Every structure is written in C-alpha cells, then in structure tokens.
XYZ file of C-alpha atoms in Angstrom:
724
model
C -98.695 96.301 76.833
C -99.233 94.146 79.913
C -99.833 96.321 83.130
C -98.950 94.304 86.421
C -99.388 96.041 89.523
C -96.268 95.718 91.964
C -96.681 93.416 95.131
C -95.232 95.499 98.058
C -92.952 93.175 100.476
C -94.504 95.054 103.678
C -97.280 92.748 104.813
C -100.670 94.823 105.118
C -100.202 96.729 108.424
C -102.953 96.887 111.136
C -104.697 100.150 112.370
C -104.688 100.102 116.007
C -108.026 102.071 117.234
C -108.028 104.006 120.441
C -109.650 106.911 122.237
C -107.512 109.761 122.677
C -109.068 112.897 123.066
C -112.086 113.227 121.287
C -110.497 111.506 118.311
C -110.270 108.318 116.379
C -106.646 107.701 116.413
C -104.411 105.104 114.289
C -101.034 104.335 112.917
C -99.575 102.821 110.048
C -96.678 100.596 110.860
C -93.680 100.675 108.919
C -90.227 98.486 109.608
C -87.200 100.155 110.885
C -84.578 98.853 108.616
C -85.299 95.655 107.341
C -88.652 94.620 107.208
C -89.981 92.663 110.609
C -92.081 89.623 110.689
C -96.077 89.893 111.035
C -95.561 89.091 115.293
C -93.984 92.563 115.673
C -96.491 94.353 114.150
C -98.558 97.132 116.415
C -99.912 95.854 119.980
C -102.968 97.480 122.132
C -100.381 98.290 124.644
C -99.084 101.108 122.653
C -95.806 99.058 122.399
C -95.478 99.739 118.734
C -93.466 101.592 116.395
C -95.326 102.869 113.750
C -93.811 105.291 111.295
C -96.630 108.084 111.147
C -100.535 108.585 112.692
C -103.356 109.654 111.245
C -106.249 111.234 113.293
C -109.853 111.842 112.665
C -111.387 114.018 114.877
C -115.055 115.332 115.326
C -114.984 118.292 113.352
C -114.175 115.877 110.375
C -110.720 116.665 109.897
C -108.181 114.544 109.208
C -104.719 114.951 110.527
C -101.450 113.314 108.542
C -98.276 113.780 111.296
C -95.946 113.745 108.292
C -92.121 112.192 108.648
C -91.115 113.304 105.406
C -90.451 117.132 104.743
C -91.578 119.648 102.095
C -88.890 121.427 100.086
C -90.143 122.514 97.076
C -91.191 118.862 95.886
C -94.969 118.997 96.700
C -94.501 115.811 98.584
C -97.285 116.919 101.192
C -99.775 117.375 98.737
C -98.997 114.085 97.452
C -99.457 112.043 100.531
C -102.455 113.895 101.493
C -103.614 112.675 98.016
C -102.898 109.125 98.656
C -104.501 108.975 102.238
C -107.628 111.011 100.913
C -107.915 108.253 98.049
C -108.083 105.194 100.075
C -109.949 106.654 102.509
C -112.363 108.265 100.307
C -112.133 111.565 102.030
C -111.881 115.620 100.111
C -108.467 115.989 100.108
C -109.581 119.608 101.734
C -110.315 117.519 104.957
C -106.587 116.633 105.193
C -103.696 118.557 107.219
C -100.316 117.822 107.584
C -98.051 118.101 110.556
C -94.402 118.006 110.759
C -93.553 114.751 112.612
C -91.422 115.175 116.013
C -87.521 113.647 115.874
C -88.153 110.007 116.728
C -86.865 107.078 114.696
C -88.830 104.445 116.781
C -91.623 105.725 114.744
C -90.726 107.989 112.018
C -87.856 106.189 110.528
C -87.920 106.549 106.765
C -88.168 102.556 105.943
C -85.594 102.922 102.904
C -82.830 104.169 104.789
C -83.774 103.096 108.670
C -83.742 106.374 109.910
C -85.941 109.580 109.993
C -84.480 111.426 106.753
C -86.054 112.779 103.710
C -84.334 112.267 100.374
C -83.335 109.429 97.582
C -86.454 110.255 96.148
C -88.251 107.724 98.241
C -91.293 109.841 100.033
C -93.653 108.431 97.789
C -91.886 105.370 97.023
C -91.562 104.485 101.106
C -95.455 105.652 102.207
C -96.939 104.413 98.822
C -98.303 101.084 100.232
C -98.736 102.094 103.886
C -100.358 105.019 103.414
C -103.000 102.972 100.931
C -103.609 100.194 103.780
C -103.643 102.870 106.633
C -106.413 104.624 104.588
C -107.959 101.661 103.358
C -108.207 99.912 106.149
C -109.551 103.422 108.495
C -112.180 103.841 105.738
C -113.298 99.594 106.656
C -113.745 100.732 109.861
C -115.616 103.572 109.743
C -118.064 101.746 107.284
C -118.606 99.327 109.936
C -119.122 101.656 112.436
C -121.474 103.204 110.733
C -123.378 99.708 109.379
C -123.692 98.720 113.147
C -125.233 102.215 114.307
C -127.807 101.367 111.376
C -127.750 97.893 111.812
C -127.194 96.771 108.060
C -124.417 94.883 106.612
C -121.180 96.687 105.575
C -121.505 95.980 102.108
C -124.687 97.699 101.557
C -122.379 100.773 102.835
C -119.760 102.836 100.957
C -117.850 106.070 101.391
C -117.017 108.904 99.553
C -115.713 112.393 100.475
C -115.224 111.873 104.225
C -118.979 110.380 104.593
C -120.313 106.964 105.098
C -123.613 106.327 102.698
C -126.227 103.830 102.886
C -127.848 104.277 99.082
C -130.731 102.437 100.004
C -132.196 103.938 102.508
C -130.202 107.558 102.264
C -128.712 107.530 105.472
C -125.203 109.374 105.684
C -122.540 110.059 108.759
C -119.692 112.352 108.334
C -116.367 110.348 109.522
C -116.057 112.857 112.265
C -119.714 111.516 113.671
C -118.036 107.775 113.746
C -114.628 108.140 115.716
C -116.106 107.120 118.800
C -117.875 103.911 117.604
C -114.893 102.826 115.455
C -112.555 103.543 118.211
C -114.270 100.712 119.912
C -113.494 98.226 116.932
C -111.166 95.623 116.494
C -109.061 97.020 112.844
C -110.091 94.272 110.144
C -106.604 92.536 108.246
C -106.077 92.156 104.381
C -108.161 94.940 103.402
C -108.368 95.116 99.748
C -106.781 98.471 98.162
C -108.732 100.122 95.569
C -108.599 98.995 92.019
C -106.406 101.738 90.048
C -109.433 102.278 87.552
C -111.435 103.548 90.688
C -109.069 106.534 91.892
C -110.938 109.762 91.799
C -107.674 111.830 93.080
C -104.709 109.544 92.104
C -103.212 110.522 88.752
C -105.704 113.815 88.411
C -103.767 117.000 88.149
C -104.730 118.161 91.423
C -103.801 122.062 92.554
C -101.092 122.094 95.408
C -102.194 122.444 98.913
C -99.693 124.590 99.833
C -99.269 127.184 96.780
C -101.722 129.851 98.783
C -99.806 130.527 101.442
C -96.654 130.778 99.497
C -97.853 133.114 97.425
C -99.468 135.141 100.137
C -96.513 135.010 102.263
C -97.874 133.156 104.786
C -95.736 130.001 104.788
C -92.898 129.999 107.223
C -89.351 128.863 105.859
C -86.440 128.299 108.681
C -85.126 131.528 107.896
C -88.519 133.168 108.463
C -88.406 132.168 112.240
C -89.062 135.159 114.607
C -88.747 134.302 118.027
C -89.666 136.974 120.609
C -86.537 138.960 121.982
C -84.708 137.472 119.018
C -80.818 138.565 118.293
C -79.413 138.067 114.793
C -76.249 136.662 113.858
C -73.824 135.875 110.788
C -70.252 133.911 111.046
C -66.700 133.519 109.137
C -64.876 130.270 109.161
C -61.376 130.053 108.558
C -61.199 130.146 104.278
C -59.197 126.984 104.807
C -60.960 123.596 105.842
C -59.930 122.628 109.227
C -58.183 125.756 109.944
C -58.460 127.947 113.414
C -58.785 131.077 115.052
C -55.626 132.521 115.602
C -56.368 136.212 116.626
C -59.799 138.650 116.107
C -59.193 142.470 116.794
C -62.828 143.112 117.307
C -62.899 146.995 118.386
C -64.416 148.781 115.002
C -66.523 145.829 114.929
C -68.112 146.927 118.290
C -68.263 150.513 117.397
C -70.802 149.302 114.573
C -74.676 150.688 115.893
C -76.618 147.354 116.738
C -73.650 145.002 117.064
C -74.241 143.618 120.441
C -71.609 140.735 120.765
C -68.952 139.032 118.830
C -68.378 135.321 119.848
C -65.243 133.491 118.892
C -64.790 129.897 118.851
C -62.005 127.980 118.148
C -62.575 127.287 114.143
C -65.054 130.455 113.506
C -66.313 133.799 114.675
C -69.578 135.391 115.097
C -71.122 138.582 115.093
C -74.567 139.181 117.283
C -76.686 142.019 116.233
C -80.210 143.981 116.749
C -80.706 142.755 113.217
C -78.745 140.603 110.054
C -77.454 144.036 108.589
C -75.697 144.857 111.709
C -74.221 141.316 111.925
C -72.776 141.630 108.855
C -71.250 144.701 108.793
C -69.381 144.129 111.941
C -68.039 140.973 110.611
C -66.750 142.739 107.647
C -64.966 145.128 110.051
C -63.361 142.511 112.301
C -59.608 141.869 111.826
C -59.313 138.085 112.340
C -55.687 135.984 111.727
C -56.263 132.648 111.136
C -53.933 129.367 111.471
C -54.829 127.947 108.693
C -53.489 124.367 109.011
C -52.298 121.729 107.104
C -54.596 122.340 104.207
C -53.416 126.045 103.397
C -51.803 124.877 100.213
C -54.199 122.322 99.158
C -55.575 122.829 94.918
C -57.693 121.674 92.819
C -54.585 119.885 90.850
C -53.391 118.229 93.966
C -57.262 116.895 94.361
C -57.075 115.380 90.750
C -54.033 114.277 90.809
C -54.643 112.004 93.682
C -57.343 110.869 92.381
C -56.559 110.153 88.995
C -53.033 108.175 90.391
C -55.920 106.154 92.745
C -58.442 105.532 89.576
C -56.068 103.377 88.087
C -55.331 100.704 90.814
C -57.758 97.852 91.061
C -60.973 97.973 93.080
C -63.421 96.244 94.927
C -65.573 94.173 92.795
C -69.326 95.282 93.400
C -70.690 93.333 90.228
C -69.445 90.625 87.727
C -71.240 88.964 85.491
C -69.338 86.255 83.074
C -65.376 86.754 82.005
C -64.419 90.312 81.698
C -61.112 89.835 81.824
C -61.132 86.857 78.911
C -63.998 88.407 77.132
C -61.978 91.909 76.541
C -58.562 90.079 75.450
C -60.166 88.412 72.440
C -60.137 91.635 70.821
C -60.012 95.245 69.869
C -61.008 97.263 72.877
C -62.002 100.704 73.759
C -60.777 102.945 76.865
C -62.168 106.186 77.863
C -62.213 108.573 81.249
C -64.819 110.805 82.455
C -64.659 113.429 85.162
C -66.929 114.948 87.398
C -66.368 118.087 89.718
C -67.072 119.273 93.171
C -70.354 120.632 93.292
C -72.107 123.255 95.892
C -76.035 123.002 96.293
C -76.214 126.742 96.644
C -80.365 127.018 97.991
C -82.034 129.693 97.250
C -82.720 129.637 101.337
C -79.164 130.074 102.440
C -78.281 128.142 105.243
C -80.173 129.196 108.723
C -80.921 127.987 112.225
C -81.915 129.657 115.145
C -81.606 128.731 118.558
C -82.442 129.327 122.295
C -80.407 127.738 124.774
C -80.294 127.600 128.542
C -78.753 125.675 130.965
C -81.485 122.993 130.884
C -83.191 123.131 127.597
C -82.262 123.711 123.788
C -84.902 124.991 120.999
C -83.954 124.645 117.505
C -86.006 126.599 114.493
C -84.580 124.981 111.116
C -85.535 123.130 108.101
C -84.046 119.960 107.967
C -84.165 116.862 106.174
C -83.155 114.649 108.874
C -84.796 116.308 112.023
C -83.734 113.024 114.343
C -80.529 113.488 113.728
C -80.679 117.210 114.320
C -81.812 116.732 117.473
C -78.699 114.176 118.434
C -76.037 117.118 117.441
C -78.244 119.756 119.109
C -77.920 117.766 122.344
C -74.083 116.900 122.052
C -73.685 120.617 121.189
C -75.099 121.935 123.857
C -74.598 119.672 126.338
C -77.747 118.397 127.392
C -79.498 115.033 126.911
C -82.033 114.691 123.618
C -85.110 114.850 125.509
C -84.227 118.575 126.727
C -84.080 119.337 123.109
C -86.642 120.580 120.800
C -86.761 121.360 117.243
C -89.545 123.238 115.262
C -89.586 121.929 112.276
C -89.735 124.416 108.967
C -90.533 123.829 105.503
C -87.279 124.125 103.255
C -86.494 126.625 100.512
C -84.790 124.246 98.986
C -82.505 120.773 100.299
C -80.970 119.106 97.470
C -79.171 116.809 99.772
C -77.309 120.132 101.748
C -79.935 119.489 104.618
C -79.199 115.742 105.039
C -76.017 117.617 106.869
C -76.317 118.645 110.478
C -73.227 120.927 110.613
C -75.109 124.349 110.971
C -77.356 123.229 113.401
C -74.137 121.842 115.515
C -72.198 125.290 114.795
C -75.747 127.567 115.665
C -75.893 125.374 119.054
C -72.564 126.022 119.736
C -72.645 130.015 118.860
C -76.231 130.022 120.883
C -74.565 128.387 124.022
C -72.705 131.845 124.178
C -75.720 134.226 123.890
C -78.255 135.126 126.685
C -81.547 134.734 124.526
C -82.382 132.943 121.373
C -80.500 134.074 118.253
C -80.745 133.504 114.951
C -77.700 132.690 112.626
C -78.093 133.246 109.423
C -75.114 131.922 106.729
C -74.146 134.919 103.776
C -74.302 133.244 100.422
C -70.166 133.429 100.041
C -69.662 131.942 103.483
C -72.693 129.187 102.245
C -70.977 128.239 99.296
C -67.370 128.550 100.493
C -68.493 125.982 103.304
C -70.745 123.793 101.528
C -70.400 120.187 101.546
C -69.896 119.007 98.049
C -70.488 116.767 94.906
C -67.465 114.269 95.075
C -65.414 114.632 92.287
C -65.290 111.405 90.767
C -62.998 109.680 87.846
C -64.326 106.806 85.815
C -62.581 104.700 83.574
C -64.118 102.396 81.342
C -62.923 99.398 78.847
C -65.057 97.733 76.422
C -65.144 95.628 73.469
C -67.593 95.044 70.752
C -68.675 92.209 68.690
C -69.907 93.865 65.150
C -72.770 96.474 67.096
C -72.829 94.849 70.541
C -71.157 95.869 73.378
C -69.778 92.273 74.610
C -67.733 92.854 77.447
C -67.703 96.131 79.680
C -65.671 96.892 82.763
C -66.201 99.933 84.980
C -64.436 101.207 87.501
C -65.547 104.388 89.429
C -63.241 106.333 92.070
C -64.367 108.484 94.262
C -65.324 109.714 97.930
C -68.058 107.020 100.070
C -70.598 109.528 101.581
C -72.423 106.606 103.070
C -69.243 105.504 104.758
C -69.568 108.884 106.956
C -73.045 109.475 106.661
C -74.919 106.163 107.043
C -71.597 104.204 108.351
C -73.941 100.591 108.114
C -74.701 101.074 104.677
C -70.816 100.851 103.519
C -70.191 97.118 103.559
C -66.826 95.369 102.431
C -65.525 98.737 100.687
C -68.471 99.129 98.174
C -70.534 102.753 98.736
C -73.812 101.416 96.873
C -74.942 105.145 95.820
C -71.063 105.565 94.424
C -72.166 102.670 92.272
C -75.929 103.204 91.622
C -76.635 102.689 87.889
C -73.212 100.989 87.357
C -74.108 98.109 88.762
C -77.098 98.038 87.972
C -77.383 98.838 84.242
C -79.855 98.439 81.713
C -77.849 96.958 79.203
C -77.834 93.216 77.889
C -73.880 92.816 77.960
C -72.685 89.214 78.408
C -69.347 89.955 80.023
C -69.959 92.600 82.721
C -68.049 93.997 85.722
C -68.273 96.655 88.198
C -65.519 98.055 90.840
C -65.223 100.612 92.997
C -61.953 103.001 94.562
C -62.497 104.627 97.105
C -60.496 108.031 97.444
C -61.265 110.637 99.927
C -59.892 114.195 98.724
C -57.754 116.298 101.069
C -59.460 118.724 102.984
C -62.972 118.832 101.488
C -66.051 117.741 102.891
C -67.860 115.241 100.500
C -72.032 114.915 101.150
C -75.058 114.112 98.816
C -76.168 116.085 96.004
C -79.395 115.919 93.962
C -79.201 113.195 91.601
C -76.412 111.476 93.996
C -74.533 108.670 92.128
C -76.559 108.168 89.034
C -75.696 112.002 88.187
C -72.063 110.473 87.918
C -72.450 107.039 86.618
C -75.267 107.950 84.002
C -72.641 110.504 82.354
C -70.047 108.289 82.137
C -71.692 105.446 80.707
C -74.083 107.075 78.446
C -71.220 109.353 77.047
C -69.131 106.062 76.143
C -72.493 104.607 74.570
C -72.445 107.076 71.963
C -68.795 106.822 71.313
C -69.108 103.157 71.092
C -71.857 103.341 68.809
C -69.896 105.846 66.539
C -67.378 102.512 66.725
C -70.104 100.563 65.572
C -71.065 102.674 62.914
C -74.880 102.450 64.490
C -77.226 105.302 65.031
C -76.883 106.221 68.856
C -80.557 105.230 69.814
C -80.708 101.958 67.499
C -77.526 100.850 69.289
C -78.501 101.424 73.022
C -82.231 100.107 71.790
C -80.903 96.557 70.928
C -78.891 95.978 73.848
C -82.386 97.089 75.964
C -84.251 93.471 75.996
C -84.340 93.192 79.415
C -85.496 96.811 80.439
C -88.798 96.969 78.183
C -90.383 99.866 79.833
C -86.568 101.720 79.443
C -86.882 100.642 76.041
C -90.528 102.223 75.462
C -89.551 105.467 76.729
C -86.648 105.733 74.569
C -88.786 104.774 71.119
C -90.852 107.414 72.581
C -88.469 109.971 72.843
C -87.100 109.004 69.195
C -90.421 109.917 68.262
C -91.489 112.915 69.965
C -87.692 114.495 69.257
C -87.743 113.689 65.473
C -84.769 111.773 66.053
C -83.026 111.488 62.861
C -84.344 114.076 60.633
C -82.231 116.868 58.887
C -80.814 119.497 61.633
C -78.557 122.789 60.966
C -74.699 122.857 60.557
C -73.415 122.801 64.248
C -76.450 121.397 65.693
C -76.786 118.130 67.364
C -79.323 115.951 68.916
C -78.275 113.762 71.854
C -79.588 110.908 73.812
C -79.243 109.404 77.238
C -81.192 106.559 79.033
C -81.484 105.836 82.800
C -83.353 103.800 84.830
C -83.084 105.319 88.249
C -84.724 106.047 91.051
C -87.477 103.339 89.713
C -88.148 105.812 86.980
C -87.361 105.093 83.338
C -86.859 108.156 81.263
C -85.389 108.696 77.851
C -83.822 112.124 77.089
C -82.611 113.908 74.055
C -81.331 117.483 73.989
C -80.953 119.585 70.647
C -78.347 121.901 70.810
C -76.089 124.375 68.718
C -72.423 125.038 69.252
C -71.215 128.381 67.994
C -67.715 128.873 66.392
C -66.374 129.924 69.789
C -67.268 127.143 71.312
C -70.669 128.353 73.340
C -73.376 125.931 73.588
C -77.325 126.822 73.222
C -79.723 124.452 73.988
C -82.565 124.427 71.519
C -84.788 122.192 72.983
C -85.081 119.370 75.360
C -87.285 116.410 74.867
C -88.204 113.461 77.440
C -90.237 110.600 77.820
C -90.875 109.376 81.560
C -91.929 106.099 82.920
C -92.191 107.129 86.614
C -95.247 104.572 87.293
C -98.558 105.797 88.567
C -97.832 109.590 88.745
C -99.868 110.667 91.961
C -100.145 114.282 90.440
C -99.257 114.602 86.494
C -98.498 117.907 87.346
C -96.010 117.761 90.080
C -94.080 115.339 88.205
C -94.376 117.910 85.325
C -92.760 120.279 87.295
C -90.306 118.483 89.287
C -88.845 117.211 85.772
C -88.727 120.864 84.464
C -86.735 122.014 87.501
C -84.402 119.060 87.755
C -83.992 119.229 84.051
C -82.841 122.851 84.421
C -80.363 121.849 87.842
C -79.048 119.647 86.097
C -77.870 121.188 82.719
C -76.661 124.451 84.702
C -74.262 122.085 86.440
C -73.395 120.575 83.306
C -72.721 124.230 81.723
C -71.125 125.588 84.450
C -71.153 124.154 87.907
C -68.014 123.632 89.416
C -66.167 124.130 92.805
C -62.247 124.809 92.639
C -59.394 125.134 94.819
C -56.454 127.050 95.405
C -54.084 127.265 98.510
C -56.653 125.909 100.876
C -59.629 128.580 99.756
C -62.505 127.661 97.579
C -62.203 129.992 94.548
C -66.060 130.883 94.182
C -68.338 132.923 96.360
C -71.567 133.310 94.512
C -73.929 133.092 91.453
C -71.049 135.770 89.431
C -68.963 132.809 89.519
C -70.902 129.631 90.409
C -73.290 130.422 88.007
C -76.990 129.420 87.425
C -78.699 129.082 84.171
C -80.493 132.211 83.414
C -84.192 132.388 82.626
C -83.229 133.575 78.583
C -81.468 130.102 78.667
C -84.285 127.834 79.178
C -84.633 125.568 76.130
C -88.384 124.374 75.970
C -88.715 121.190 77.783
C -91.040 118.886 76.364
C -92.366 115.938 78.507
C -94.162 113.110 77.620
C -95.470 110.569 80.392
C -96.146 107.375 80.100
C -99.276 106.210 81.355
C -98.818 103.195 83.468
C -100.518 101.413 86.663
C -96.921 100.261 88.044
C -96.063 101.553 91.346
C -95.003 105.060 91.826
C -91.110 105.779 91.291
C -88.832 108.678 92.102
C -88.668 112.089 90.431
C -87.293 114.736 91.872
C -83.826 113.194 91.623
C -84.428 111.044 88.480
C -84.465 114.241 86.393
C -81.528 115.425 87.362
C -79.585 113.121 85.881
C -80.049 112.761 82.026
C -79.845 115.944 80.940
C -75.806 116.370 81.375
C -74.914 113.148 79.063
C -77.595 114.065 76.575
C -76.422 117.403 75.864
C -72.599 116.401 75.860
C -74.003 113.401 73.393
C -75.333 116.384 71.043
C -72.070 118.702 71.463
C -70.754 115.219 70.102
C -73.136 114.734 67.203
C -72.620 118.408 66.240
C -68.819 118.836 66.535
C -67.520 115.101 67.156
C -65.530 116.518 69.867
C -65.718 113.790 72.539
C -65.912 115.910 75.948
C -64.935 113.770 79.021
C -65.473 116.176 81.902
C -67.809 118.280 83.186
C -68.664 121.200 82.922
C -68.710 121.996 79.480
C -65.166 122.587 78.559
C -65.950 125.867 75.906
C -61.912 126.229 74.528
C -61.208 122.695 73.900
C -64.665 122.479 71.751
C -63.395 125.889 69.933
C -59.682 124.206 69.532
C -60.891 121.578 67.586
C -61.601 123.239 64.634
C -62.087 120.744 62.114
C -66.339 120.623 62.649
C -66.334 124.531 61.995
C-alpha cells in the first residue's frame, strides 16, 4: 500500500519572536474563514490575527493558550502532544489554558468563528501546531548555537533542551528564551517525518485524568463564587409560551428561599442552596399563556414534514442524467425517517453569573465562547468589553453547548439578583427545553443494472441548523450539514442526484447533535444499500465493495471488518450481521453489528466490530475510547432515542423515559485501527454514525423486516411473524 502525506493548503506560518515579561512568546497564525494570502501574515507591529499563543518561560514551562475546549474527548492531551512532538519537548512541560473569547485571534479555521465542534480540533490545528512547534524549535536551536559559536546543524533538541553532542553542552529551553526572542523567525522549516515521531502515535496517558479522578477538575456546575446564591427555573412547557400569573406565597415560606424572579417567559427561584431553590420552584403556582403552539403534536410535525418531502428540492449535486436513467428500467423506492433527539449531557445545563450595572461575569462551560460573551453582553445591556467569560471544562457537549440560550437566560435572571448566582437546569427542564436534533425524512429512488446501482436519486428533508446558527454557511437554499455524507457519497454511481428540502418544524427549536448530518444520511443510504443488495441477490459487503473503486481507504476497512467480524460464517437462528460504511469527517469506518431478535421483537446486540482508518492517530488509546463511547451513544439512540410532542409539550423528561443503554446491555466492541500516515481525521462524531444503520441491517438480516425509521420499532418486528 502506498502511503502519502496530505499537503495542507495553509502555507507555513511564521513565529513572531518578542520579549514579553520573562518569556519567549510566539504564535501560530490561522485564517479566519477562507485562507488569507501570505502577505497578510504576522507583522512585528502586533497587527496580526493568530489563533493561539504558545509561551515558553524561564522555568522551562510551555503554555499553550487553547482555543478548543475539553468536553471529554481528550483534546487537551491531543493538542499538547502535537505541539510537544514538533517542539521536541517533554509532554509534562506543556500546560494548557483556556483561550479568552476573541474571534479575531482564536477562530477555528474550519468555521471562521471560535467554536469547538464537528470533530475539527485535531484536523484544524494539526498542521499549524506542528509548524509552530517546528519553527520555535529551530529558533531555540539557533539561539543555543549562536551562544556556543557552532552551526545549528551540529545541534539537536530533545525533551525541552538543545544539545551539542560533540561537546556535551546542553541548554534547557527556558535558558534560551531571551536570546531566541531577538531572532527573526525562519520560514518553511521542514516538519518531522512521521517515522521519527516519539510521542504522536503512542498510547500516552491523558493529562487530565488524575485531576478528574481526585476531584480537582472544575466543571461549570462546580463554580463557587463567594456570596453566591443558587437558582433553578421553569419555562413554559409549550415552546413560545409566556408567564400569565405566579402565586409565590408558599414558595417564599420554604427555608432558604430568598427571591422569586418572574420574567416574561420563565420563573426562577433563588435560594441559599439548590435544594431550597428546587423545593421553592415546586411550591409555585404558575399559570401559563401557552400561545399558538399549545396544540402542536408529533403527528402534526410528521405530517408537515412528509408532505413537504414529496416536493422537489434544491439540487445540491447532480452527476449524469438521473431522470432518464431511472426511466430505463424498474426502480426501487424507499423513505427513511429520523426523530427529534435530546442531548442529555451528564452535566445538566448550568451557568453562574454576577451582573452589576457596569460589569458581567459568566462562569460556564461552552463550545462557543466568543458568541457566549456577545449574547451575555446583549442580555446585560453592556458593551462586550465589560463582560468576562470564565471558561470551564464541559461535562459533555454533543452540540448542546454550541448554543448560548442558557447564558442569555442566566444573565437575564442574574440582572434581577444582587450578587453572584448559579442557575442549574433540573434534568426535566433540560430535556423538555433542549434544542433538538432535527427530524428528517429521506426519500430514495434507484435503479439496478445487474448487481450495480446505475441511478440514484436522494432527497433529504428537514430543518436547516446552519441557516440559523451560521447564516453565511446557508447558500442557495442548501444546508451543507444536512446533505453531508449524501452529496459526497463514496459509491461509484454514474447517475446521481441529491436534493435538499428545507422544512422547519412548528414550534420545536433544532440544533446540532453529535454526528450531525451524517447520522441521518448514512442511516438512510446504508439501509437502502442493504435492500438493494437483496434485490440484486448479492452479499451486502460484496455489493458495496464493487462500488467503492474511488475510495480505496474505505474499501480497505470494509475488507478488514469482513475478516475480523467473521462475515459470512453461519449464525444461530434469529441472529444477523449488518454492515455500514462511512467516509465521514475525513475518517473511513466500516461497522458490523451482530444482533439477536427474540420472538417479542426485542433486540440484543451481541457484538460490534469496527475497522477504522482515521489517518494518523495522535493517541490510539483516545481514539479507541472515542469510538467505544460514540458507538454506545449512537446505538442508544437507535434503540431508544425519540422526543415526542403532545399538546405542545415534550413528553419525555428524564432517563426513565429517555433511556440510555445500561451497562449490562453494552456489547463487546472490537476496534481495529488501520495504521496510516495520512493527516488525522475526526473521530468523536464519526464514531456515532455507523452503529444505527449496521444494527438496522443486522435486524434485516435476522428477520427480513426492513425497518425504515428510528428508533427500532419492536412491535413492527414482532407483528411480522414470517421470520420466527
């Protein structure tokens, strides 16, 4: 196999040397939005827009001010490893600090704004961090060589020090910061050959684990400010509803309750502790003006979506002549549907604020810190420079903390309270006022010629998260996230068309959910591929493999998963294997789920096998953990996940009716990583995507029941008795 290294489109960045306090400070520069031309890079007068700063001080400590946030994915260890590798530093030297809100300095180049999401942290900062480290290393070596009066070529670096082997001399980086600060940054420093990596690719221990175990880590919900009060709240159970009347006499009699704040759309109770606030909230008598959405139901939403999905959409991609190709023979059609899903992060929504007439402080864990500051300023009626965001680790994000509604709400409540206040959303309030994964309906028409797909028309209908969340990204009526992994299908199909129909559900707010658009499209397309394989009387893996000529990495993982899962070997009655392939987030994954179905339609997952080519794995242990966690996350949704509405109200409220997979249900998950020198791909979201279609296809193999909607409908399986 030939291995090539991806060449970044971002040109090599210069490191700016300058004396700040007692440190040698340098920065790596990234584009904001589209890549900037080289002439707009760093300048000595400070008018530049780096995305992150790295400081080496006299104590030999390296500080990386990190624009991406840690929410369990291990990114702080990952980025520290990338930097330490090219800098030839000891990983224990690297300390990370949260970046402040500043989109001019810290925008994620994948989005053009300061945000953590889309499995972009390693992909976006892989090359710039390496370049920053390599250039800094070269400057430190030159600084040492100049003092020793030797050539830089005769020197080397390792473990945070410059060495001159011939004379046995050695300088720690911290001893060179003053000299290095006076040097001009070189350009086009070669990066390490991956064969020489000493940190990258090794199963290193995560740097954040010890403090998570001993309780030293502070999440947003742990923030404690002197003099702080505690609050919880109730919003109208119907989206868009308002407060009509509040009777608070009983609440104010509860020990520890200090105040009731009534806003137009919510009521909050402030107490000496959260338990007092919760009890006070339960004692309130609130009358709601439910508004126009009081009669909205899931039936209405699905009826609206299904009707809209039958109309023509905006063509996002077209190859060949689909209309003519479909008319040349028998066509097969199917529709697939995905429900609303809540995020249900383990750390419920929370935000601590202290609002005064002249300032606003916010303690929160957010995926989008600059937008958090902006919305806090607006809610407080203050300029942004009067708002300070104190970033914390996140106890789960999954896209929910890409939203800032909780921050606006906290500041509005805090504006009515004297002193700092922590607002915590109870789990019921969290689930019933989420910003949900959209409902989708996908309609597909295809024609076979022998055992090949020769025409494929795909239409995805659903709300546009991009149009609301990042309006410049919504162009010509197309949401690129909604069609992700559909428009860029890996299959060789000569006549191919993808359409998008924007359908906004009445009342229900929608947002990103871990795995985003590929969750929907991979489920629909991979489910349909199994049905087409059946029509062609061909094995599902062989059927797919013959159409993967243009994606050798994906074909390789498909071959590998077939081998490792014992594909084709006999199985007991009512047990099936299902497969799914996906080239999502620049990562190629093939998944096989082996599942058993009992006579009542209940599904038991026996084992899951994955073959994964995510490019170069910075830390294989972290990759494995992400794959295992993501697989459980996705399978949970496939088996149980659904948010429904009746009379404008979300029906689910906690983990008893919005279920998670339990520990005794977790199957054995076998992950086979492909060793690769390709640039790293995303893994945290890609790992969620393949489980649901592979599970669905395993049920199809075991029963012949072609499920076309999630979550798994056990009654539908049980009703079709032919497979028993």
